[in-house]
mmCIF file of C-alpha atoms and ligand atoms in Angstrom:
data_model
loop_
_atom_site.group_PDB
_atom_site.id
_atom_site.type_symbol
_atom_site.label_atom_id
_atom_site.label_comp_id
_atom_site.label_asym_id
_atom_site.label_seq_id
_atom_site.Cartn_x
_atom_site.Cartn_y
_atom_site.Cartn_z
ATOM 1 C CA UNK A 13 7.528 -12.791 9.000
ATOM 2 C CA UNK A 14 4.072 -11.296 9.904
ATOM 3 C CA UNK A 15 2.117 -8.167 8.841
ATOM 4 C CA UNK A 16 -0.814 -6.235 9.478
ATOM 5 C CA UNK A 17 -2.682 -3.560 7.555
ATOM 6 C CA UNK A 18 -3.184 -0.925 10.134
ATOM 7 C CA UNK A 19 -5.844 0.835 7.965
ATOM 8 C CA UNK A 20 -6.522 1.402 4.332
ATOM 9 C CA UNK A 21 -8.617 3.870 2.054
ATOM 10 C CA UNK A 22 -8.597 7.189 0.817
ATOM 11 C CA UNK A 23 -8.694 8.454 4.335
ATOM 12 C CA UNK A 24 -5.306 7.016 5.012
ATOM 13 C CA UNK A 25 -3.040 4.005 4.767
ATOM 14 C CA UNK A 26 -0.476 2.356 6.749
ATOM 15 C CA UNK A 27 0.818 -1.066 7.368
ATOM 16 C CA UNK A 28 3.240 -2.784 9.703
ATOM 17 C CA UNK A 29 5.715 -5.703 8.717
ATOM 18 C CA UNK A 30 7.338 -7.498 11.343
ATOM 19 C CA UNK A 31 10.247 -10.087 10.745
ATOM 20 C CA UNK A 32 12.780 -11.395 13.288
ATOM 21 C CA UNK A 33 13.712 -8.118 15.258
ATOM 22 C CA UNK A 34 12.656 -5.757 12.403
ATOM 23 C CA UNK A 35 9.592 -3.710 12.505
ATOM 24 C CA UNK A 36 8.824 -1.453 9.550
ATOM 25 C CA UNK A 37 5.972 0.964 8.983
ATOM 26 C CA UNK A 38 4.869 1.061 5.303
ATOM 27 C CA UNK A 39 3.186 4.674 4.806
ATOM 28 C CA UNK A 40 1.925 7.057 7.373
ATOM 29 C CA UNK A 41 -1.324 8.269 5.682
ATOM 30 C CA UNK A 42 -3.428 7.972 9.095
ATOM 31 C CA UNK A 43 -2.863 10.543 11.638
ATOM 32 C CA UNK A 44 -0.076 10.173 13.922
ATOM 33 C CA UNK A 45 -2.379 9.516 16.909
ATOM 34 C CA UNK A 46 -4.232 6.785 14.961
ATOM 35 C CA UNK A 47 -1.087 5.314 13.960
ATOM 36 C CA UNK A 48 0.158 5.138 17.686
ATOM 37 C CA UNK A 49 -3.508 3.671 18.873
ATOM 38 C CA UNK A 50 -3.513 0.908 15.964
ATOM 39 C CA UNK A 51 0.083 -0.229 16.792
ATOM 40 C CA UNK A 52 -0.847 -0.578 20.344
ATOM 41 C CA UNK A 53 -4.028 -2.345 19.390
ATOM 42 C CA UNK A 54 -1.980 -4.884 17.406
ATOM 43 C CA UNK A 55 0.439 -5.293 20.383
ATOM 44 C CA UNK A 56 3.337 -3.114 19.180
ATOM 45 C CA UNK A 57 4.888 -0.057 20.223
ATOM 46 C CA UNK A 58 5.951 3.069 18.259
ATOM 47 C CA UNK A 59 9.297 3.144 19.735
ATOM 48 C CA UNK A 60 10.287 -0.190 18.359
ATOM 49 C CA UNK A 61 10.075 0.855 14.667
ATOM 50 C CA UNK A 62 13.235 0.586 12.645
ATOM 51 C CA UNK A 63 12.164 2.469 9.725
ATOM 52 C CA UNK A 64 9.210 4.228 8.022
ATOM 53 C CA UNK A 65 8.792 3.535 4.000
ATOM 54 C CA UNK A 66 7.002 6.292 1.979
ATOM 55 C CA UNK A 67 5.732 4.826 -1.245
ATOM 56 C CA UNK A 68 4.497 8.353 -2.590
ATOM 57 C CA UNK A 69 3.543 11.635 -1.437
ATOM 58 C CA UNK A 70 -0.245 11.549 -1.524
ATOM 59 C CA UNK A 71 -1.844 12.723 1.686
ATOM 60 C CA UNK A 72 -3.376 9.389 2.265
ATOM 61 C CA UNK A 73 0.020 7.814 2.480
ATOM 62 C CA UNK A 74 2.272 10.520 3.885
ATOM 63 C CA UNK A 75 -0.289 12.842 5.559
ATOM 64 C CA UNK A 76 0.603 11.826 9.147
ATOM 65 C CA UNK A 77 4.419 11.564 8.768
ATOM 66 C CA UNK A 78 5.533 14.921 10.057
ATOM 67 C CA UNK A 79 3.665 14.765 13.369
ATOM 68 C CA UNK A 80 4.517 11.046 13.795
ATOM 69 C CA UNK A 81 8.206 11.933 13.439
ATOM 70 C CA UNK A 82 8.030 13.995 16.793
ATOM 71 C CA UNK A 83 7.310 10.538 18.493
ATOM 72 C CA UNK A 84 9.635 8.188 16.699
ATOM 73 C CA UNK A 85 13.335 8.098 16.372
ATOM 74 C CA UNK A 86 13.696 5.929 13.135
ATOM 75 C CA UNK A 87 14.746 6.969 9.741
ATOM 76 C CA UNK A 88 12.290 7.582 6.866
ATOM 77 C CA UNK A 89 13.050 5.576 3.647
ATOM 78 C CA UNK A 90 11.999 7.967 0.937
ATOM 79 C CA UNK A 91 13.238 8.605 -2.672
ATOM 80 C CA UNK A 92 14.385 12.199 -3.419
ATOM 81 C CA UNK A 93 11.623 12.792 -5.841
ATOM 82 C CA UNK A 94 9.026 11.706 -3.307
ATOM 83 C CA UNK A 95 10.448 13.851 -0.579
ATOM 84 C CA UNK A 96 10.632 16.977 -2.759
ATOM 85 C CA UNK A 97 7.106 16.399 -3.720
ATOM 86 C CA UNK A 98 6.083 15.722 -0.077
ATOM 87 C CA UNK A 99 7.751 18.847 0.859
ATOM 88 C CA UNK A 100 6.120 21.194 -1.598
ATOM 89 C CA UNK A 101 2.643 19.584 -1.219
ATOM 90 C CA UNK A 102 0.306 22.622 -0.412
ATOM 91 C CA UNK A 103 -3.206 21.192 -0.710
ATOM 92 C CA UNK A 104 -5.180 21.737 2.471
ATOM 93 C CA UNK A 105 -2.181 22.529 4.476
ATOM 94 C CA UNK A 106 -0.862 25.593 6.384
ATOM 95 C CA UNK A 107 1.772 27.898 4.751
ATOM 96 C CA UNK A 108 4.286 26.869 7.188
ATOM 97 C CA UNK A 109 4.020 23.131 6.618
ATOM 98 C CA UNK A 110 6.634 23.061 3.912
ATOM 99 C CA UNK A 111 9.271 24.421 6.301
ATOM 100 C CA UNK A 112 8.345 22.110 8.870
ATOM 101 C CA UNK A 113 8.536 19.020 6.591
ATOM 102 C CA UNK A 114 11.781 20.190 5.468
ATOM 103 C CA UNK A 115 13.349 20.734 9.080
ATOM 104 C CA UNK A 116 11.980 17.421 10.353
ATOM 105 C CA UNK A 117 13.260 15.315 7.615
ATOM 106 C CA UNK A 118 16.731 16.940 7.435
ATOM 107 C CA UNK A 119 18.472 14.548 9.487
ATOM 108 C CA UNK A 120 16.000 11.602 9.441
ATOM 109 C CA UNK A 121 16.032 10.662 5.679
ATOM 110 C CA UNK A 122 17.418 7.297 4.451
ATOM 111 C CA UNK A 123 17.241 8.045 0.601
ATOM 112 C CA UNK A 124 16.244 5.139 -1.305
ATOM 113 C CA UNK A 125 15.804 4.716 -5.225
ATOM 114 C CA UNK A 126 12.488 3.419 -6.387
ATOM 115 C CA UNK A 127 14.161 0.839 -8.534
ATOM 116 C CA UNK A 128 16.971 -0.199 -6.292
ATOM 117 C CA UNK A 129 16.912 -2.863 -3.534
ATOM 118 C CA UNK A 130 17.691 -1.774 -0.024
ATOM 119 C CA UNK A 131 17.701 -3.399 3.433
ATOM 120 C CA UNK A 132 16.115 -2.404 6.762
ATOM 121 C CA UNK A 133 17.237 -4.514 9.704
ATOM 122 C CA UNK A 134 16.619 -8.153 8.767
ATOM 123 C CA UNK A 135 14.201 -7.209 6.078
ATOM 124 C CA UNK A 136 15.280 -7.139 2.173
ATOM 125 C CA UNK A 137 13.223 -4.872 0.234
ATOM 126 C CA UNK A 138 12.858 -5.006 -3.625
ATOM 127 C CA UNK A 139 10.936 -1.941 -4.928
ATOM 128 C CA UNK A 140 9.607 -1.490 -8.460
ATOM 129 C CA UNK A 141 7.734 1.312 -10.342
ATOM 130 C CA UNK A 142 4.169 1.355 -10.454
ATOM 131 C CA UNK A 143 1.759 3.385 -12.736
ATOM 132 C CA UNK A 144 0.184 6.216 -10.574
ATOM 133 C CA UNK A 145 -0.100 9.995 -10.729
ATOM 134 C CA UNK A 146 2.464 10.799 -8.072
ATOM 135 C CA UNK A 147 6.231 11.823 -8.317
ATOM 136 C CA UNK A 148 7.917 8.390 -7.999
ATOM 137 C CA UNK A 149 5.569 5.766 -6.549
ATOM 138 C CA UNK A 150 6.722 2.256 -6.227
ATOM 139 C CA UNK A 151 5.358 -1.266 -5.074
ATOM 140 C CA UNK A 152 7.761 -3.579 -3.429
ATOM 141 C CA UNK A 153 8.391 -7.092 -2.421
ATOM 142 C CA UNK A 154 9.888 -7.712 1.129
ATOM 143 C CA UNK A 155 11.608 -10.833 1.926
ATOM 144 C CA UNK A 156 12.986 -12.606 4.971
ATOM 145 C CA UNK A 157 14.341 -16.177 5.135
ATOM 146 C CA UNK A 158 13.159 -17.190 1.650
ATOM 147 C CA UNK A 159 9.490 -15.990 2.408
ATOM 148 C CA UNK A 160 8.243 -12.975 0.341
ATOM 149 C CA UNK A 161 5.416 -10.567 0.791
ATOM 150 C CA UNK A 162 4.382 -8.125 -2.037
ATOM 151 C CA UNK A 163 2.606 -4.659 -1.569
ATOM 152 C CA UNK A 164 1.251 -2.594 -4.365
ATOM 153 C CA UNK A 165 -1.062 0.243 -3.567
ATOM 154 C CA UNK A 166 -2.294 2.898 -5.970
ATOM 155 C CA UNK A 167 -1.706 1.900 -9.417
ATOM 156 C CA UNK A 168 -3.763 2.410 -12.633
ATOM 157 C CA UNK A 169 -3.185 -0.852 -14.325
ATOM 158 C CA UNK A 170 -1.113 -3.963 -13.758
ATOM 159 C CA UNK A 171 1.914 -3.877 -15.834
ATOM 160 C CA UNK A 172 4.247 -6.616 -17.098
ATOM 161 C CA UNK A 173 6.700 -5.711 -14.394
ATOM 162 C CA UNK A 174 3.966 -5.854 -11.475
ATOM 163 C CA UNK A 175 2.888 -9.300 -12.821
ATOM 164 C CA UNK A 176 6.457 -10.607 -12.626
ATOM 165 C CA UNK A 177 7.031 -9.180 -9.109
ATOM 166 C CA UNK A 178 3.904 -10.452 -7.690
ATOM 167 C CA UNK A 179 5.024 -14.097 -8.475
ATOM 168 C CA UNK A 180 6.137 -16.668 -5.798
ATOM 169 C CA UNK A 181 4.937 -14.391 -2.919
ATOM 170 C CA UNK A 182 3.353 -15.942 0.162
ATOM 171 C CA UNK A 183 0.897 -12.857 0.568
ATOM 172 C CA UNK A 184 0.049 -9.983 -1.761
ATOM 173 C CA UNK A 185 -1.380 -6.832 -0.558
ATOM 174 C CA UNK A 186 -2.995 -5.028 -3.512
ATOM 175 C CA UNK A 187 -5.679 -2.341 -3.903
ATOM 176 C CA UNK A 188 -9.190 -3.122 -5.305
ATOM 177 C CA UNK A 189 -10.296 0.557 -5.277
ATOM 178 C CA UNK A 190 -13.555 0.716 -6.972
ATOM 179 C CA UNK A 191 -16.389 -1.081 -8.864
ATOM 180 C CA UNK A 192 -16.433 0.565 -12.248
ATOM 181 C CA UNK A 193 -20.462 0.799 -12.425
ATOM 182 C CA UNK A 194 -20.578 2.245 -8.847
ATOM 183 C CA UNK A 195 -17.884 4.679 -9.697
ATOM 184 C CA UNK A 196 -19.618 5.915 -12.782
ATOM 185 C CA UNK A 197 -22.943 6.274 -11.043
ATOM 186 C CA UNK A 198 -21.425 8.020 -8.076
ATOM 187 C CA UNK A 199 -23.283 11.395 -7.778
ATOM 188 C CA UNK A 200 -20.801 13.100 -5.279
ATOM 189 C CA UNK A 201 -17.589 12.772 -7.496
ATOM 190 C CA UNK A 202 -17.128 15.365 -10.237
ATOM 191 C CA UNK A 203 -16.435 13.816 -13.795
ATOM 192 C CA UNK A 204 -12.729 14.882 -13.588
ATOM 193 C CA UNK A 205 -12.106 12.854 -10.502
ATOM 194 C CA UNK A 206 -13.939 9.700 -11.964
ATOM 195 C CA UNK A 207 -11.575 9.991 -14.927
ATOM 196 C CA UNK A 208 -8.413 10.419 -12.942
ATOM 197 C CA UNK A 209 -9.422 7.287 -10.864
ATOM 198 C CA UNK A 210 -10.209 5.125 -13.944
ATOM 199 C CA UNK A 211 -7.211 6.184 -15.854
ATOM 200 C CA UNK A 212 -4.051 4.201 -16.510
ATOM 201 C CA UNK A 213 -2.230 6.051 -13.727
ATOM 202 C CA UNK A 214 -5.211 6.154 -11.334
ATOM 203 C CA UNK A 215 -6.457 3.164 -9.235
ATOM 204 C CA UNK A 216 -7.266 -0.641 -9.892
ATOM 205 C CA UNK A 217 -10.907 -1.643 -10.035
ATOM 206 C CA UNK A 218 -12.403 -5.005 -8.889
ATOM 207 C CA UNK A 219 -12.519 -5.916 -12.361
ATOM 208 C CA UNK A 220 -8.691 -5.376 -12.919
ATOM 209 C CA UNK A 221 -8.087 -7.574 -9.823
ATOM 210 C CA UNK A 222 -10.591 -10.307 -11.235
ATOM 211 C CA UNK A 223 -8.955 -10.454 -14.632
ATOM 212 C CA UNK A 224 -5.446 -10.887 -13.107
ATOM 213 C CA UNK A 225 -6.557 -13.462 -10.698
ATOM 214 C CA UNK A 226 -8.303 -15.654 -13.339
ATOM 215 C CA UNK A 227 -5.464 -15.359 -15.793
ATOM 216 C CA UNK A 228 -3.304 -18.392 -14.895
ATOM 217 C CA UNK A 229 -0.960 -17.943 -18.014
ATOM 218 C CA UNK A 230 0.207 -14.409 -17.348
ATOM 219 C CA UNK A 231 -1.471 -13.217 -14.378
ATOM 220 C CA UNK A 232 -1.776 -14.712 -10.783
ATOM 221 C CA UNK A 233 0.410 -17.688 -10.229
ATOM 222 C CA UNK A 234 -1.732 -19.108 -7.295
ATOM 223 C CA UNK A 235 1.424 -19.133 -4.887
ATOM 224 C CA UNK A 236 -0.008 -16.821 -2.363
ATOM 225 C CA UNK A 237 -1.900 -18.059 0.723
ATOM 226 C CA UNK A 238 -3.239 -14.734 1.466
ATOM 227 C CA UNK A 239 -4.471 -11.961 -0.682
ATOM 228 C CA UNK A 240 -5.215 -8.688 1.133
ATOM 229 C CA UNK A 241 -7.441 -6.247 -0.944
ATOM 230 C CA UNK A 242 -6.956 -2.734 0.140
ATOM 231 C CA UNK A 243 -7.777 1.053 -0.585
ATOM 232 C CA UNK A 244 -11.361 0.175 -1.115
ATOM 233 C CA UNK A 245 -13.430 3.425 -2.132
ATOM 234 C CA UNK A 246 -15.965 4.179 0.478
ATOM 235 C CA UNK A 247 -18.459 5.640 -2.169
ATOM 236 C CA UNK A 248 -17.604 3.632 -5.055
ATOM 237 C CA UNK A 249 -16.902 -0.080 -3.700
ATOM 238 C CA UNK A 250 -18.162 -2.233 -0.819
ATOM 239 C CA UNK A 251 -16.442 -4.993 0.996
ATOM 240 C CA UNK A 252 -18.771 -7.777 0.048
ATOM 241 C CA UNK A 253 -18.591 -6.928 -3.626
ATOM 242 C CA UNK A 254 -14.911 -6.728 -3.865
ATOM 243 C CA UNK A 255 -14.425 -9.970 -1.876
ATOM 244 C CA UNK A 256 -16.961 -11.757 -3.936
ATOM 245 C CA UNK A 257 -15.659 -10.677 -7.235
ATOM 246 C CA UNK A 258 -11.867 -11.794 -6.144
ATOM 247 C CA UNK A 259 -13.237 -15.122 -4.778
ATOM 248 C CA UNK A 260 -15.137 -15.763 -7.978
ATOM 249 C CA UNK A 261 -12.096 -15.083 -10.070
ATOM 250 C CA UNK A 262 -10.082 -17.480 -8.032
ATOM 251 C CA UNK A 263 -12.719 -20.116 -8.461
ATOM 252 C CA UNK A 264 -13.033 -19.554 -12.285
ATOM 253 C CA UNK A 265 -9.329 -20.354 -12.759
ATOM 254 C CA UNK A 266 -8.436 -23.186 -15.332
ATOM 255 C CA UNK A 267 -8.695 -26.686 -13.374
ATOM 256 C CA UNK A 268 -4.921 -27.354 -13.582
ATOM 257 C CA UNK A 269 -4.250 -24.060 -11.837
ATOM 258 C CA UNK A 270 -6.515 -24.012 -8.940
ATOM 259 C CA UNK A 271 -5.428 -21.598 -6.081
ATOM 260 C CA UNK A 272 -6.438 -22.083 -2.280
ATOM 261 C CA UNK A 273 -5.796 -18.347 -1.477
ATOM 262 C CA UNK A 274 -7.691 -16.544 1.264
ATOM 263 C CA UNK A 275 -9.131 -13.234 0.458
ATOM 264 C CA UNK A 276 -8.898 -10.671 3.163
ATOM 265 C CA UNK A 277 -10.455 -7.068 3.062
ATOM 266 C CA UNK A 278 -8.686 -4.243 4.777
ATOM 267 C CA UNK A 279 -10.572 -1.797 6.796
ATOM 268 C CA UNK A 280 -10.041 1.974 6.859
ATOM 269 C CA UNK A 281 -10.795 2.128 10.615
ATOM 270 C CA UNK A 282 -9.424 -0.895 12.403
ATOM 271 C CA UNK A 283 -6.280 -3.011 11.718
ATOM 272 C CA UNK A 284 -6.574 -6.527 10.152
ATOM 273 C CA UNK A 285 -5.815 -9.508 12.235
ATOM 274 C CA UNK A 286 -1.981 -10.303 12.144
ATOM 275 C CA UNK A 287 -1.184 -12.483 8.937
ATOM 276 C CA UNK A 288 1.736 -14.935 9.587
ATOM 277 C CA UNK A 289 3.846 -16.146 6.770
HETATM 278 ZN ZN1 ZN B 328 -2.001 7.869 -4.372
HETATM 279 ZN ZN1 ZN B 329 -3.768 6.184 -1.793
#
């Protein structure tokens, strides 16, 4: 199994997982054109996709889906709640968009339930609910031949369920959205937006990630060889700060529970290198 984060941030999220003969796109929040370009950049081809998973309806995760579906034939794995919310989304969209979304998804949907396991080709998916302000968002682990990868983007806090599901994974892709002080000081964001981001159903901060990484009792189990930090805020975070904060937290673990995990930062504009598991 291998994967690459094609792009991540508030401007759009997408990731590709490849295992055996199966290729799955996770989220389509970049423009269709960018998704196609980045797939080519990592040596893949849009026509070889076996499925597209949509984790929640927010534009930075599903905004490119409708146009992308004109060039791919694979099904969209989406829950009923997320599909309905995706169709009725009206923010910054033309009045004909809901109709177009309804039409294109009509015969293309493989309905999933955010708490029930499902399979795409040779990949087994185990989704779980995460706390975020969308209709039915989920994180998941994906497994292939006893190797497991976890993905959790967009969540306001790390729940007991999330802690449990992140154990024994060979790689973890998790958001490290903002630095709390930078967010509070950010002059561009209105106070309501800051409150939303910092809330229990908003986004994880560098400090949240650090606390989980350092906690060898109830937090990170040090199993993962790769930790990919995603969804970094352009205005309220920076790559060096997020990476340093995570690396320091790993170093501060109790001596008996040391980790050799490599910290990788995703980029909003370019794919990460392939990460092999
Ligand atoms: Zn979101
Ligand atoms: Zn997002």
